CSV table of C-alpha atoms in Angstrom, one decimal:
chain,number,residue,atom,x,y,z
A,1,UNK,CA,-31.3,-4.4,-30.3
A,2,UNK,CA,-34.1,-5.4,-27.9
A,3,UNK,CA,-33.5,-4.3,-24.2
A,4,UNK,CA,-35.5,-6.3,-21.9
A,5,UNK,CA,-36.2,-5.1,-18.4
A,6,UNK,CA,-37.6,-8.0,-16.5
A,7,UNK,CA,-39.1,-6.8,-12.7
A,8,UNK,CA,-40.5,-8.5,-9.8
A,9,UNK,CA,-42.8,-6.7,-7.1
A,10,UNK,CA,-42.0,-6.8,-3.4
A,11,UNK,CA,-44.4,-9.7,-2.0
A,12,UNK,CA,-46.2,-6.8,0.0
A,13,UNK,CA,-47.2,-5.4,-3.4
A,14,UNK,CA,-51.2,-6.9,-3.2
A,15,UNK,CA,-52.3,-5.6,-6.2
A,16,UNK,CA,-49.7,-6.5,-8.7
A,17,UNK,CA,-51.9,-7.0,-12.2
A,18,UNK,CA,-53.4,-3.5,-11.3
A,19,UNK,CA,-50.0,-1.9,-11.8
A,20,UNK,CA,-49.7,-3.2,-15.6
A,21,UNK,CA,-52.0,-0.6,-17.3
A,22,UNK,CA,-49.9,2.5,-15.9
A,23,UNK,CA,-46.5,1.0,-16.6
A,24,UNK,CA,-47.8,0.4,-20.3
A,25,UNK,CA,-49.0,4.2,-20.2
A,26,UNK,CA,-45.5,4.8,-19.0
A,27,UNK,CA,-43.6,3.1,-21.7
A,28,UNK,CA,-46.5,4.1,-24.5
A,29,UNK,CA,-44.1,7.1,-25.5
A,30,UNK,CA,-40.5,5.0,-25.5
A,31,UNK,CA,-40.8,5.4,-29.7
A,32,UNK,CA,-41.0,9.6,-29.4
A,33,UNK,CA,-36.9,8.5,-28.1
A,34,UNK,CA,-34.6,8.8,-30.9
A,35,UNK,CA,-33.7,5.6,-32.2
A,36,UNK,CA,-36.5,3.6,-29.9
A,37,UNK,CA,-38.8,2.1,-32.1
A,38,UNK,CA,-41.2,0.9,-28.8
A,39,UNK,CA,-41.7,-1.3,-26.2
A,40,UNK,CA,-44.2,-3.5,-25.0
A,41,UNK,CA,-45.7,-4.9,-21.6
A,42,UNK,CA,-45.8,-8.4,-20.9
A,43,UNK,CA,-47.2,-9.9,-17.4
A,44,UNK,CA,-46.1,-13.2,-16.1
A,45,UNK,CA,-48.4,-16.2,-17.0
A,46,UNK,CA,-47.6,-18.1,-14.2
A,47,UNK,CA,-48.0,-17.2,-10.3
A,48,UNK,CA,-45.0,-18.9,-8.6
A,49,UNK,CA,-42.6,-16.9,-6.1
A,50,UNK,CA,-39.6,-17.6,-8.1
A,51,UNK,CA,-40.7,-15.8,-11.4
A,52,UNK,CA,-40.6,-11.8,-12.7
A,53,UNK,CA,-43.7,-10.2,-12.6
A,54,UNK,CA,-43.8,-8.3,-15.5
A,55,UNK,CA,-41.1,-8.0,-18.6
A,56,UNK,CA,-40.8,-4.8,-20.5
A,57,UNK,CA,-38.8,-5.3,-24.0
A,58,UNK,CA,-37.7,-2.1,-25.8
A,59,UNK,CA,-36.8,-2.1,-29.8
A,60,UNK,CA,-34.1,0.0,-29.9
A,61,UNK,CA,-30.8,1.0,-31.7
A,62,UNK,CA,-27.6,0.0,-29.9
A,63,UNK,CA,-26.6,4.1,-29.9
A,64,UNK,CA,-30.6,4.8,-28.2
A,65,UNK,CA,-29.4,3.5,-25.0
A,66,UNK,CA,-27.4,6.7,-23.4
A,67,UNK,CA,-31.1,8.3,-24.7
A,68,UNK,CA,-33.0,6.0,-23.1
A,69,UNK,CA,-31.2,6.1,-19.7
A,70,UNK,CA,-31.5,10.0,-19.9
A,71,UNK,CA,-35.1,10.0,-20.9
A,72,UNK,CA,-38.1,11.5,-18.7
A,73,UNK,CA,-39.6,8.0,-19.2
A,74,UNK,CA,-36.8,6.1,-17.9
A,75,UNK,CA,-36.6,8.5,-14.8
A,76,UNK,CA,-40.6,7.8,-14.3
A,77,UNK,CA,-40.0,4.0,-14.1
A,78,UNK,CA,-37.2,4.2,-11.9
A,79,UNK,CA,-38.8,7.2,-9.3
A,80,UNK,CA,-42.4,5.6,-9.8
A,81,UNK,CA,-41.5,2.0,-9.3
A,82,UNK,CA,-38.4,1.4,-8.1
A,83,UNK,CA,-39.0,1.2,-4.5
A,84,UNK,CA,-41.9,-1.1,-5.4
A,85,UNK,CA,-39.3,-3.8,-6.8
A,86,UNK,CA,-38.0,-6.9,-4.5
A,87,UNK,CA,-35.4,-7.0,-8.0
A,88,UNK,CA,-35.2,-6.3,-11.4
A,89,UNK,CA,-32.5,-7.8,-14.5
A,90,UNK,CA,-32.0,-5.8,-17.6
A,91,UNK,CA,-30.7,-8.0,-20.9
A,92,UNK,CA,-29.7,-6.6,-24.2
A,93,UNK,CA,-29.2,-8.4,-27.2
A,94,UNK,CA,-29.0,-8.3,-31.2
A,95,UNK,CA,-31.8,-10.5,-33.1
């Protein structure tokens, strides 16, 4: 399954390409998760107000999730940038 985080930055947030290299350090270790294969960082191509900012996508097993939500690394995203988020959507799917 692919688990897709897609976030967008408060518009106070000045520096928002400068935040992509630590979140990538962040999710670098989402394959030491049982049943995560990885993730990967991708920024936003385009600067218009109404799109994300960045999209994280996870490969993971359907039964990874509960061990995802309880990992360290999920903890770090959410206490490290979650107040630095105007909104966020999470999307899971099979492909």
């Amino acid at each position: 399954m692919k688990h897709f985080i897609l976030a967008k930055f408060k518009p106070e947030i000045a520096k928002k390409k400068s935040l992509l290299a630590p979140i990538r350090q962040l999710f670098s270790v989402a394959d030491q998760i049982p049943g995560v294969r990885g993730a990967a960082v991708y920024p936003c191509c385009v600067d218009r107000d109404n799109r994300y900012d960045v999209m994280i996508v996870l490969d993971m097993d359907p039964e990874a999730l509960p061990l995802y939500d309880d990992s360290e690394m999920h903890h770090m995203w959410k206490e490290t940038y979650g107040e630095l988020l105007e909104k966020k959507a999470i999307f899971d799917c099979e492909m």
